[in-house]
XYZ file of C-alpha atoms in Angstrom:
596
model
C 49.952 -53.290 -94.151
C 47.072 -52.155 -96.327
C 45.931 -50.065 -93.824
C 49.122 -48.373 -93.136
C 49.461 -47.877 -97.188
C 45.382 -46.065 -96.957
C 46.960 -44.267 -93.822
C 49.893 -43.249 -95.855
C 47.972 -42.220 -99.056
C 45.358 -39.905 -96.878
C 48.191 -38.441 -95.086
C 50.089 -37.422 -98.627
C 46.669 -36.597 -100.364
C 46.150 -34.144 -97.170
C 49.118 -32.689 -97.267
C 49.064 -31.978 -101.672
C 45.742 -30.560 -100.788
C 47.113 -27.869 -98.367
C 49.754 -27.386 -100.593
C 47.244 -26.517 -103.498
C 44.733 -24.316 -101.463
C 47.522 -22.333 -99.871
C 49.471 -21.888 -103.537
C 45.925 -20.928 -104.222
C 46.293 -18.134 -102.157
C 49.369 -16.807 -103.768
C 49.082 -14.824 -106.839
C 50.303 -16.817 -110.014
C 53.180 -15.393 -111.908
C 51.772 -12.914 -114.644
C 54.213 -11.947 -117.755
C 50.889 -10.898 -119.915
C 51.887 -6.931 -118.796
C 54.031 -5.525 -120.777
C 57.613 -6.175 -120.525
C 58.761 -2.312 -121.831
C 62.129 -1.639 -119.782
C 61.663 0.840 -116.726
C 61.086 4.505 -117.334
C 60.449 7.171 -114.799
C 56.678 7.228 -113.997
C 54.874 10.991 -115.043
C 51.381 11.708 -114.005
C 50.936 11.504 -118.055
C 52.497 8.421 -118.133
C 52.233 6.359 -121.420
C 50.594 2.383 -120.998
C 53.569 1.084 -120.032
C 54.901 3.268 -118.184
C 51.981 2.369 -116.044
C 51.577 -0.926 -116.359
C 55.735 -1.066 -114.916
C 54.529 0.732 -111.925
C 52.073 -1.126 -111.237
C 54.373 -4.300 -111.505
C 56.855 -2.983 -109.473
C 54.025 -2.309 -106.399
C 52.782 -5.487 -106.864
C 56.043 -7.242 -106.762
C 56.671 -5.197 -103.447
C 53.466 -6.346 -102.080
C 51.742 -2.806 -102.080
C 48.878 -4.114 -103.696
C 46.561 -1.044 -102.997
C 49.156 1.093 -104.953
C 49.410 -1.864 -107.989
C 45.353 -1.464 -108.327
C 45.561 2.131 -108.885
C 48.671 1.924 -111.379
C 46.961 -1.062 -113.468
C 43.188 1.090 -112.911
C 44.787 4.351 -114.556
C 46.244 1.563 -116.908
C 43.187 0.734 -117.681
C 41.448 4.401 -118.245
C 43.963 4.788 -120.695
C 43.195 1.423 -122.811
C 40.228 -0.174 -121.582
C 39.715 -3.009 -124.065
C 44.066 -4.584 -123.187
C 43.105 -7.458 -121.966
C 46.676 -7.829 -120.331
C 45.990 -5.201 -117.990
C 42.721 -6.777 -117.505
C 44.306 -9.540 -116.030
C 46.738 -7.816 -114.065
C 44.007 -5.886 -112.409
C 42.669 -9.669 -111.602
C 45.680 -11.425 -110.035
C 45.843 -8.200 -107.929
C 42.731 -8.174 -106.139
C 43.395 -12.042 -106.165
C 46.901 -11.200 -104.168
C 45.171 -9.173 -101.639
C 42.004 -11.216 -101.204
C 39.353 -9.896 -103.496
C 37.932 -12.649 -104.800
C 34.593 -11.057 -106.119
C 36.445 -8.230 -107.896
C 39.831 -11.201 -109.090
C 36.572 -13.301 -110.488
C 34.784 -10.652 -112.779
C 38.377 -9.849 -114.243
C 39.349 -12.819 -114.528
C 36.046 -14.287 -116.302
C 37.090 -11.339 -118.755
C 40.156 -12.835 -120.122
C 39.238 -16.162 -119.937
C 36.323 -15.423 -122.608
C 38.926 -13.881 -124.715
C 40.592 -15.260 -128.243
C 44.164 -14.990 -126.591
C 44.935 -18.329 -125.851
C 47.506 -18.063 -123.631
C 46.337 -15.607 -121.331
C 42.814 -17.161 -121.536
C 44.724 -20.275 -120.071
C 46.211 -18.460 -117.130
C 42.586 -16.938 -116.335
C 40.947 -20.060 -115.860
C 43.511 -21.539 -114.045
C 43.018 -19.104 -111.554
C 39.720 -19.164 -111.698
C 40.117 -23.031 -110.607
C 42.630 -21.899 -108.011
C 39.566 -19.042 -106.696
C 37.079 -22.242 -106.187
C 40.124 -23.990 -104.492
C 40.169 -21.336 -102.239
C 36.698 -21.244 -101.307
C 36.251 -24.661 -100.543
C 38.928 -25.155 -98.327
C 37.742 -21.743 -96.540
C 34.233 -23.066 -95.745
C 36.262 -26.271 -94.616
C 37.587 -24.201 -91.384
C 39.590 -25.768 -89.178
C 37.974 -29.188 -88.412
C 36.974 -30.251 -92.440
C 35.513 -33.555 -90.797
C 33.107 -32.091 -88.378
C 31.344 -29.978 -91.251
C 27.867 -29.923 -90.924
C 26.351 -32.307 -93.953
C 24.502 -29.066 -95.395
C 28.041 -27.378 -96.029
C 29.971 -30.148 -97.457
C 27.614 -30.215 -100.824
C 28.758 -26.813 -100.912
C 32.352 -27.772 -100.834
C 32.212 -30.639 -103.108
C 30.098 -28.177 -105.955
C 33.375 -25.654 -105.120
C 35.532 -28.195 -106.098
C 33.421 -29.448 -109.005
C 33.571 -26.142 -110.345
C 37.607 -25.475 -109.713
C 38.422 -28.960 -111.945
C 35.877 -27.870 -114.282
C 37.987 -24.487 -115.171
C 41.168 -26.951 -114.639
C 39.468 -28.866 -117.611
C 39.052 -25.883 -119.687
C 42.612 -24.771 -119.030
C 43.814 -28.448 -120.925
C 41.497 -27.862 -124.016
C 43.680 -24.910 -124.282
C 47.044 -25.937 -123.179
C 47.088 -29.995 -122.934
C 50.657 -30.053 -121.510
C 49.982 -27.666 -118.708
C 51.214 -30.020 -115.677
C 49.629 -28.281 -113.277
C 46.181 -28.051 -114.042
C 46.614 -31.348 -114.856
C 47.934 -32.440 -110.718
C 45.554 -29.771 -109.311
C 42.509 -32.170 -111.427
C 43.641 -35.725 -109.882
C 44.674 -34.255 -106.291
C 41.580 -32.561 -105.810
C 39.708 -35.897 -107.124
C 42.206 -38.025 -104.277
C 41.338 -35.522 -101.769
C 37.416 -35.999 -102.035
C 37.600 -39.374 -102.034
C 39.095 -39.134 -99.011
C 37.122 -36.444 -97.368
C 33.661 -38.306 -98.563
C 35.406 -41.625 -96.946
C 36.314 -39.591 -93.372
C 32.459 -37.828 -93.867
C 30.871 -41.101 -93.824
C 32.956 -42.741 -91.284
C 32.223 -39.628 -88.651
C 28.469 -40.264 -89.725
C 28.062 -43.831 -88.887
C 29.775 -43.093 -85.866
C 27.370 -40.189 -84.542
C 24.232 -42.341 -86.189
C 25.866 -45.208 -83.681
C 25.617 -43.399 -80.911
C 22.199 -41.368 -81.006
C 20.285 -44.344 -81.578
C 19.852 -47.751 -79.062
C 20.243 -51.053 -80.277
C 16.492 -51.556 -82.022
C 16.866 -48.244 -84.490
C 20.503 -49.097 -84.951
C 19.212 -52.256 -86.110
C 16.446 -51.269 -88.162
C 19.374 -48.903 -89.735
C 20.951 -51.940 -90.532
C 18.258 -53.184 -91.739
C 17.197 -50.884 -94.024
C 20.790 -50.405 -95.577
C 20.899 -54.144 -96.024
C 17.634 -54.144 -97.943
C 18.789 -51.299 -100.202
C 21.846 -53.430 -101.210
C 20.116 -56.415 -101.948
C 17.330 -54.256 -104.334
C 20.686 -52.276 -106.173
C 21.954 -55.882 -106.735
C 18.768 -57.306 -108.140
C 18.687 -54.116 -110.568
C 22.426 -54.650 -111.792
C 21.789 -56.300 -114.812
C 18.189 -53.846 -115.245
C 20.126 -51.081 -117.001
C 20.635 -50.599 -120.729
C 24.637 -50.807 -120.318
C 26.291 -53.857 -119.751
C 29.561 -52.086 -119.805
C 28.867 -50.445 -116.822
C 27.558 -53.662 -114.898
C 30.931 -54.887 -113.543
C 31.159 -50.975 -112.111
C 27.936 -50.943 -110.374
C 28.938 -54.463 -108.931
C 31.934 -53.109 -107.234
C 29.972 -49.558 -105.687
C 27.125 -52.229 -104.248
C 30.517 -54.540 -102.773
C 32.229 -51.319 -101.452
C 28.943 -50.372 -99.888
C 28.558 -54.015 -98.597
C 31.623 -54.259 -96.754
C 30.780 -51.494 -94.574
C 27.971 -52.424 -93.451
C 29.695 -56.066 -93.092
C 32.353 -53.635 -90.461
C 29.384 -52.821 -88.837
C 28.944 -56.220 -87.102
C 31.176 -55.619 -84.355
C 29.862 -52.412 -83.642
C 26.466 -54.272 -82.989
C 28.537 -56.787 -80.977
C 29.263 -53.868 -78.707
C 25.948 -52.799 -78.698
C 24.339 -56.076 -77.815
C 26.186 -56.228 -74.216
C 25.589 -52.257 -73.567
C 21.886 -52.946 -74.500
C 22.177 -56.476 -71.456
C 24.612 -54.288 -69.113
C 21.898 -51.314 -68.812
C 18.910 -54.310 -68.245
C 21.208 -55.807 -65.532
C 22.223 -51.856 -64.033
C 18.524 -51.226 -64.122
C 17.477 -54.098 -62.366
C 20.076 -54.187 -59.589
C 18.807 -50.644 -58.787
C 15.009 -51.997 -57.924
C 14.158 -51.114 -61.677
C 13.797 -47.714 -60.814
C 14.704 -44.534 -62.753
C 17.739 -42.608 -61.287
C 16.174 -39.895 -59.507
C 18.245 -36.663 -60.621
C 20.942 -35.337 -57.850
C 20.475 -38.061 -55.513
C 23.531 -41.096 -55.120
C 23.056 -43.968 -57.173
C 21.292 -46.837 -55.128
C 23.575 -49.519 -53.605
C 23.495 -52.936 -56.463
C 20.702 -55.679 -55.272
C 21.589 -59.303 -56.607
C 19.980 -60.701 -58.958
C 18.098 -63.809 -59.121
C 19.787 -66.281 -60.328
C 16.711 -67.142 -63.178
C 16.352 -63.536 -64.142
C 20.943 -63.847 -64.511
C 20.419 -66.923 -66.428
C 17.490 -65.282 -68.702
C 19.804 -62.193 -69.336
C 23.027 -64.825 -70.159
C 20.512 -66.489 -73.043
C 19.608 -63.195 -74.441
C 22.831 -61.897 -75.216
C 24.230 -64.919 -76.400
C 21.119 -64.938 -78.795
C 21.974 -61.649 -80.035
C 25.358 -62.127 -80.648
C 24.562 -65.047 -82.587
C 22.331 -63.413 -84.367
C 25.047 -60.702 -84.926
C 27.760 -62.967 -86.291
C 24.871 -64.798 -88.368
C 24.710 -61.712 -89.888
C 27.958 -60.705 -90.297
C 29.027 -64.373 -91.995
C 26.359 -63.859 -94.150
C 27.416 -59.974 -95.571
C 30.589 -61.399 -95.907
C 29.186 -64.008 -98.316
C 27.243 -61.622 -99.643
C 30.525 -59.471 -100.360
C 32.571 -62.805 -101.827
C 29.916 -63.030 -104.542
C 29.707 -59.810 -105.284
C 33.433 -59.764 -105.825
C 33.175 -62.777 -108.637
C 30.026 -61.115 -110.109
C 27.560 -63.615 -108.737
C 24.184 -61.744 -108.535
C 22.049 -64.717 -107.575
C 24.163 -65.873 -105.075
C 25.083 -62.231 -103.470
C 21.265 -61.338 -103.314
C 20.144 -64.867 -101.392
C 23.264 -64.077 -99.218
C 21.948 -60.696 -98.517
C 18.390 -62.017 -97.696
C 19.844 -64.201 -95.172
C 21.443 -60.896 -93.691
C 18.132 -59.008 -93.469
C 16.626 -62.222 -91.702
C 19.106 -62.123 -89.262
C 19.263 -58.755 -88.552
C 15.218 -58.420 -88.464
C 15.441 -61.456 -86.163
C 17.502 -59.607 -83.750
C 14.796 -56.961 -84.355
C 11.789 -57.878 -83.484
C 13.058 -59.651 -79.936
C 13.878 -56.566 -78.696
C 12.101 -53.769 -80.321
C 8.890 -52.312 -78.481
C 5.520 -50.535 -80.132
C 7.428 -47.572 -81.061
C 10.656 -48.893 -83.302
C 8.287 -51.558 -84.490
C 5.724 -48.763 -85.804
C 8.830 -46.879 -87.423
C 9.894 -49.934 -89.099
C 6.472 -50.401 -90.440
C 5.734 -47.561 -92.117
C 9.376 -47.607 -94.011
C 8.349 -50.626 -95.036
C 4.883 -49.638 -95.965
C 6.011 -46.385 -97.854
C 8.222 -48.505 -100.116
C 5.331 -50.606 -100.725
C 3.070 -47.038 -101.628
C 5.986 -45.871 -103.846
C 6.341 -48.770 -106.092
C 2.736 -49.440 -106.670
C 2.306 -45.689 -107.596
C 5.583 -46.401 -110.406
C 3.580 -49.286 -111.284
C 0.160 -47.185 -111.313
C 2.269 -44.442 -114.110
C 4.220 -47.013 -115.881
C 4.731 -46.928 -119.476
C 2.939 -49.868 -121.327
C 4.820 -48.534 -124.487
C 8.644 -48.911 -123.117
C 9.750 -52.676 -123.639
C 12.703 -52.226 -121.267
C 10.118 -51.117 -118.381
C 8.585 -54.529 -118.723
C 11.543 -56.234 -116.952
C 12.011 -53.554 -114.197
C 8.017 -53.455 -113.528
C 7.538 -57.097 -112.711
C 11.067 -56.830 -110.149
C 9.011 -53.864 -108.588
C 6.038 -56.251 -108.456
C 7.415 -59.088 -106.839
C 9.538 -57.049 -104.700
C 6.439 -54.999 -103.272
C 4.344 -58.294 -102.810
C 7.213 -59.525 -100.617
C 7.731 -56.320 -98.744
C 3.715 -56.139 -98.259
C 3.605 -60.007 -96.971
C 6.674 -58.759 -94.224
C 5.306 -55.986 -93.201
C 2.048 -57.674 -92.877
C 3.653 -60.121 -90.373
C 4.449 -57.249 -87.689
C 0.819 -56.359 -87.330
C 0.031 -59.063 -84.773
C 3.692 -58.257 -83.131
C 2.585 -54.665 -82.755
C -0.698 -55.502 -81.543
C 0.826 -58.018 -78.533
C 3.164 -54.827 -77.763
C 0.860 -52.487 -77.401
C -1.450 -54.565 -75.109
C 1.691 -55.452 -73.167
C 2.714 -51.742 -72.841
C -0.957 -50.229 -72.663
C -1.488 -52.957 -69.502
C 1.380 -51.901 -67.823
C 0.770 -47.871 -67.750
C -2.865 -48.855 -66.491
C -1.019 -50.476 -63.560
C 1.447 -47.771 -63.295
C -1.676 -45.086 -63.545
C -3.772 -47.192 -60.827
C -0.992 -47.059 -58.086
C -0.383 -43.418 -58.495
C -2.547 -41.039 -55.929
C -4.935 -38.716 -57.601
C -2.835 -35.593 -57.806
C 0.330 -37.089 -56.484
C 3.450 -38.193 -57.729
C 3.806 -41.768 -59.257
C 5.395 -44.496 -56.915
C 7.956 -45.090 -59.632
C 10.835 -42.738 -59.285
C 11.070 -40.450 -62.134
C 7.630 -41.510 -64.008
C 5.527 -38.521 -65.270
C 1.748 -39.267 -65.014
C 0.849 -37.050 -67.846
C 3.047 -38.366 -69.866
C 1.528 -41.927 -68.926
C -1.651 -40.282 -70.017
C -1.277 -39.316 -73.366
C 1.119 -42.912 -73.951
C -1.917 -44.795 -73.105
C -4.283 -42.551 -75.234
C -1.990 -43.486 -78.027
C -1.571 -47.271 -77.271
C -5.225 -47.388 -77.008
C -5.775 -45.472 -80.525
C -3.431 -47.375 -81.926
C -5.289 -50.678 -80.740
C -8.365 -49.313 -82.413
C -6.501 -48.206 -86.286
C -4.718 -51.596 -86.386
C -7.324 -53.660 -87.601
C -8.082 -50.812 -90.603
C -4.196 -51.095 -91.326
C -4.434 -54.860 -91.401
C -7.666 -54.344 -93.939
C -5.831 -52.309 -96.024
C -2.717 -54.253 -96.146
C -5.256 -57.356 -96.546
C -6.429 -55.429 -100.199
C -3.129 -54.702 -101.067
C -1.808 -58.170 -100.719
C -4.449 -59.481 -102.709
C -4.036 -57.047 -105.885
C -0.313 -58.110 -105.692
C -0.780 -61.656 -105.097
C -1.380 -62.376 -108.592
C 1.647 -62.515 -111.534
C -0.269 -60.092 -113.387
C 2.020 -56.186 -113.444
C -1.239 -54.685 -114.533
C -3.860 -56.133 -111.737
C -0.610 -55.152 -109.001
C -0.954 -51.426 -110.087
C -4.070 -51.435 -107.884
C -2.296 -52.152 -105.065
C -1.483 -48.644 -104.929
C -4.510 -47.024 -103.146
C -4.610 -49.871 -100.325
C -1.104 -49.499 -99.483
C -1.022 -45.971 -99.420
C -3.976 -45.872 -97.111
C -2.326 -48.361 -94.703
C 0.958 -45.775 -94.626
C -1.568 -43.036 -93.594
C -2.954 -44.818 -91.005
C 0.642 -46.037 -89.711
C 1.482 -42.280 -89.747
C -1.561 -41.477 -88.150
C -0.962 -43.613 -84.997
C 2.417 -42.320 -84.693
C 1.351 -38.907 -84.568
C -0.694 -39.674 -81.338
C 2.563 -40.725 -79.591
C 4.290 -37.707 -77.191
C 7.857 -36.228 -78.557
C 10.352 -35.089 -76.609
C 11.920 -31.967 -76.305
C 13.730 -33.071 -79.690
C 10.773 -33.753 -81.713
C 11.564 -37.477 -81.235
C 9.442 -40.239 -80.306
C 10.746 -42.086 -77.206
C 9.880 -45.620 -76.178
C 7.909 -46.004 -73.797
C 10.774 -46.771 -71.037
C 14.140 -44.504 -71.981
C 16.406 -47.095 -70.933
C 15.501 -49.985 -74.029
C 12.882 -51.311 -72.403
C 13.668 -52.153 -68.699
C 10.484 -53.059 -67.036
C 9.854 -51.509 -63.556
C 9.585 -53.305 -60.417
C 5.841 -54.442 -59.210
C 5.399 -54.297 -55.444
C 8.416 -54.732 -54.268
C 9.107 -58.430 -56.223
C 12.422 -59.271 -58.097
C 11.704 -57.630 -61.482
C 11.656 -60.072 -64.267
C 12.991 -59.017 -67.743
C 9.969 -58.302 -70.162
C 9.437 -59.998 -73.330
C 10.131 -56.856 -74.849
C 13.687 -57.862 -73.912
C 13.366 -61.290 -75.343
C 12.190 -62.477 -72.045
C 9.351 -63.488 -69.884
C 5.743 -64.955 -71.620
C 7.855 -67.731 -72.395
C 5.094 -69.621 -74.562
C 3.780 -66.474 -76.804
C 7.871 -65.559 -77.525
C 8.242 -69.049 -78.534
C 5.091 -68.917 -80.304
C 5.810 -65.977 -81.986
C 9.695 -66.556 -82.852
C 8.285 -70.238 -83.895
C 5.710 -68.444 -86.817
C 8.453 -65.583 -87.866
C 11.033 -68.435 -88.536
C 8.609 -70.173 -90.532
C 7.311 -67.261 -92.439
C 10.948 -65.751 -92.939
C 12.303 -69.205 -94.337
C 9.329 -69.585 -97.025
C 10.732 -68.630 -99.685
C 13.182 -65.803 -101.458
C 11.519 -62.506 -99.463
C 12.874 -59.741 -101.687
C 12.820 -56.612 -99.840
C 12.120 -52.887 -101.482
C 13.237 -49.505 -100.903
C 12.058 -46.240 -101.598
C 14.980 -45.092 -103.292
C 14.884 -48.520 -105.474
C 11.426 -47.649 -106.320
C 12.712 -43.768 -107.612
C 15.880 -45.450 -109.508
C 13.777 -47.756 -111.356
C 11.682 -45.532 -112.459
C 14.699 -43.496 -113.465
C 16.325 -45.882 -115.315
C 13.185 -46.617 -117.537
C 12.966 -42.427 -118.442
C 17.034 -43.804 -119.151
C 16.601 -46.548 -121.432
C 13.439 -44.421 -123.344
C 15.602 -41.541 -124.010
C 18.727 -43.722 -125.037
C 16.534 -44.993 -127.611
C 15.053 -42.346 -128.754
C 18.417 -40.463 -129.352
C 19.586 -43.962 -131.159
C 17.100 -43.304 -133.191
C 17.412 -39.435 -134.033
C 20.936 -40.479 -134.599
C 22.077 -37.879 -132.007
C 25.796 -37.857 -130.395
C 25.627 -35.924 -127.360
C 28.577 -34.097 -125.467
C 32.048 -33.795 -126.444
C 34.899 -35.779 -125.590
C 36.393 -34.762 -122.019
C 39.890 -33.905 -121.275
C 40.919 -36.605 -119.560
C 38.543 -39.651 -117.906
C 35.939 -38.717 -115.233
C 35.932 -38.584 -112.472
């Protein structure tokens, strides 16, 4: 039912909004003219004479003949603001916006209130119009870089909306145009984001989705620990509610990574019935081999740890979302913690060098960025105090995670480095690779970037080393030399992944284009790799045995780059505040009507 009632309300905000941008197309009704009764027109007509003819054309639709009535009009008594504004509503009737704009700017500046009034409410409908024509036909498929340009069209139609109220408070219309424009871009922004998480979905296989996740589940958690950091408790409950909204979408993720999970096992299974070979191009797909029924059984655990891991996840947003709900920070950020562990859980089983390189240096450059806030910090703001030791622990905690993937990435890359050897070994010099579809170049340059990324990890794990030392300590001011370490250990990160081969889309792929699917070795029943969560049975037990244990230590709180900006943001905030507190300055006046 409440979906139906959201289905309902889009559909009427929709249809108001056509309403408005097509009324925006028709010419208001103008009585500023004057009203002098009809006379035959001369060549030497007086004013009105000419201001009636032009009236009369414009009322007929001949707009071209209006302009020229309302131009002599104008020859004849160039500061009448009335004819002014007739000139404007007809280049506004026949599509003139450039020419309807300067006129009507004219009037609006003027002393006559009542014609200033009808001026800028045309000038709103003019922005109405523009928006809704750089919408085209298909608003939702508008490229991100033109919907900004919408939304400041809008902006600036309810801002002359605005200005026609401080003139003329009971002037109904400007007052509907203000709140169905403000329905209408909620909706839009709601349909925007909806198409994007659907095209992010499916560009990206199941370890970047998940390190999407990821990364909007640790920028949650940081804007709920910096709630109660900001200078206005009135706002708090607010700011509670934008974090829950933003929660329970990525809680309605969940069963998109449900759906995910099995692709991600169906194309391991696909691959492998084919003789884990690569589908040459043109040729008929190769007739399904069995599988064994270990490798079956292998594939059955994996998914069913993944979707475990998925509804782990999802039980745990939805916690996450409860709390937020009743205004439980403490609560709602350990909920949230337990989603990142989850989701980085599912992570790391599946993800090879590549994702697991990406992942690091997001992690690392929100490591660099708060360090360098605490590096410029202002010892003399006693609000930043509070905000600089959440950045602190937050970036030791990041560090100490990140940290953790080194030895990860290192076992990948021998693991994938070992395997192109093999792959490079059994190809004839200046022939074509055994594997169907394999490019020995390619396998070239990967394993020249495996093997220089062997040979930087141990600086990266030096650097992070420093850096987790300056911020092991409780001191803000001994953490602010954290900065250079972890910025060096982001360079290198970078560097290595500059090594790696892009496609024809600038994009790094993994090593294997279909997640990870190992290929067949002489001819034997292909075994899933542990890239897959499968196969070196004792290191992935090893390994998932140390991550548990280092995950469940204690409360890891997780850092983003864009928590790392707002902070520092909201300490400029709470200086300026108090500066104008003290100054004794008010600023702005009051608005119309509440904000938007």
């Amino acid at each position: 039912m409440a979906m139906d009632r959201i289905r309902c309300l889009s559909a009427i905000v929709l249809a108001t909004w056509l309403a408005v941008a097509v009324g925006a197309q028709t010419p208001p009704d103008g009585d500023a003219a004057s009203e002098a009764p009809p006379v035959e027109a001369e060549p030497d007509a007086p004013l009105h004479e000419l201001v009636r003819r032009g009236r009369e054309r414009f009322e007929a639709g001949d707009y071209a003949g209006a302009q020229s009535a309302f131009a002599a009009a104008e020859l004849k008594a160039p500061e009448d603001l009335r004819v002014a504004y007739d000139r404007g509503r007809t280049y506004h009737a026949a599509g003139d916006a450039d020419n309807a704009r300067t006129h009507y700017e004219r009037v609006a500046g003027s002393g006559d209130v009542a014609l200033a009034a009808r001026a800028l409410f045309n000038l709103g409908d003019l922005r109405v119009a523009s928006a809704r024509g750089r919408l085209g036909e298909d608003p939702v498929a508008l490229p991100k870089e033109q919907r900004d340009e919408v939304i400041a069209d809008l902006a600036a139609a309810i801002k002359r909306y605005r200005a026609v109220l401080e003139l003329r408070p009971t002037d109904a219309g400007a007052r509907r145009n203000i709140e169905t424009i403000r329905l209408w871009i909620v909706d839009m922004e709601e349909r925007w984001r909806r198409a994007d998480r659907e095209k992010e979905r499916e560009q990206v296989d199941l370890a970047r989705y998940l390190q999407l996740l990821i990364t909007r589940q640790m920028s949650l958690r940081q804007a709920t620990r910096y709630i109660d950091a900001g200078v206005d408790d009135a706002g708090k409950p607010v700011r509670f509610s934008e974090v829950a909204i933003g929660q329970a979408e990525l809680r309605d993720e969940i069963p998109h990574v449900e759906e995910k999970v099995r692709g991600h096992v169906a194309k391991i299974v696909e691959r492998l019935q084919a003789g884990g070979a690569a589908p040459t191009p043109g040729a008929p797909p190769p007739a399904p081999k069995p599988l064994d029924p270990k490798v079956e059984e292998q594939l059955q655990a994996l998914e069913k740890q993944l979707l475990d891991g998925a509804a782990a996840a999802g039980t745990a947003m939805a916690t996450a979302v409860n709390r937020l709900d009743t205004l439980e920070l403490d609560a709602a950020t350990t909920a949230q913690r337990d989603a990142v562990v989850e989701l980085e859980k599912m992570w790391r089983s599946i993800a090879s060098l590549i994702p697991l390189l990406e992942g690091a240096i997001a992690r690392q450059a929100t490591v660099a960025d708060a360090t360098r806030v605490l590096a410029a910090g202002d010892d003399e703001e006693p609000r930043a105090d509070d905000l600089r030791v959440r950045l602190h622990e937050d970036s030791r905690d990041v560090q100490t995670r990140v940290h953790e993937l080194l030895p990860l990435m290192e076992s990948r890359a021998i693991k994938e480095a070992d395997e192109l050897r093999k792959t490079l070994e059994s190809t004839p010099a200046g022939g074509q690779a055994q594997a169907p579809g394999a490019d020995p170049e390619r396998s070239k340059e990967l394993l020249e970037a495996l093997e220089y990324a062997l040979e930087r990890l141990p600086d990266v794990e030096a650097a992070m080393a420093r850096a987790k030392t300056e911020l092991a300590g409780e001191s803000v001011v001994a953490a602010a030399k954290a900065a250079e370490p972890a910025a060096e250990a982001e360079k290198i990160l970078r560097e290595i992944a500059e090594k790696f081969p892009k496609d024809d889309k600038g994009q790094r792929p993994d090593r294997d284009k279909n997640e990870q699917e190992q290929q067949p070795q002489d001819g034997e029943q292909p075994q899933p790799k542990d890239d897959e969560g499968q196969g070196e049975p004792e290191k992935k037990s090893e390994d998932a045995a140390g991550d548990k244990e280092k995950q469940q230590k204690a409360d890891k709180r997780e850092l983003d780059r864009e928590a790392a900006r707002r902070a520092l943001e909201r300490m400029r905030e709470a200086r300026n505040k108090r500066d104008k507190k003290r100054r004794g300055v008010r600023g702005g006046r009051r608005p119309v009507e509440r904000d938007w």
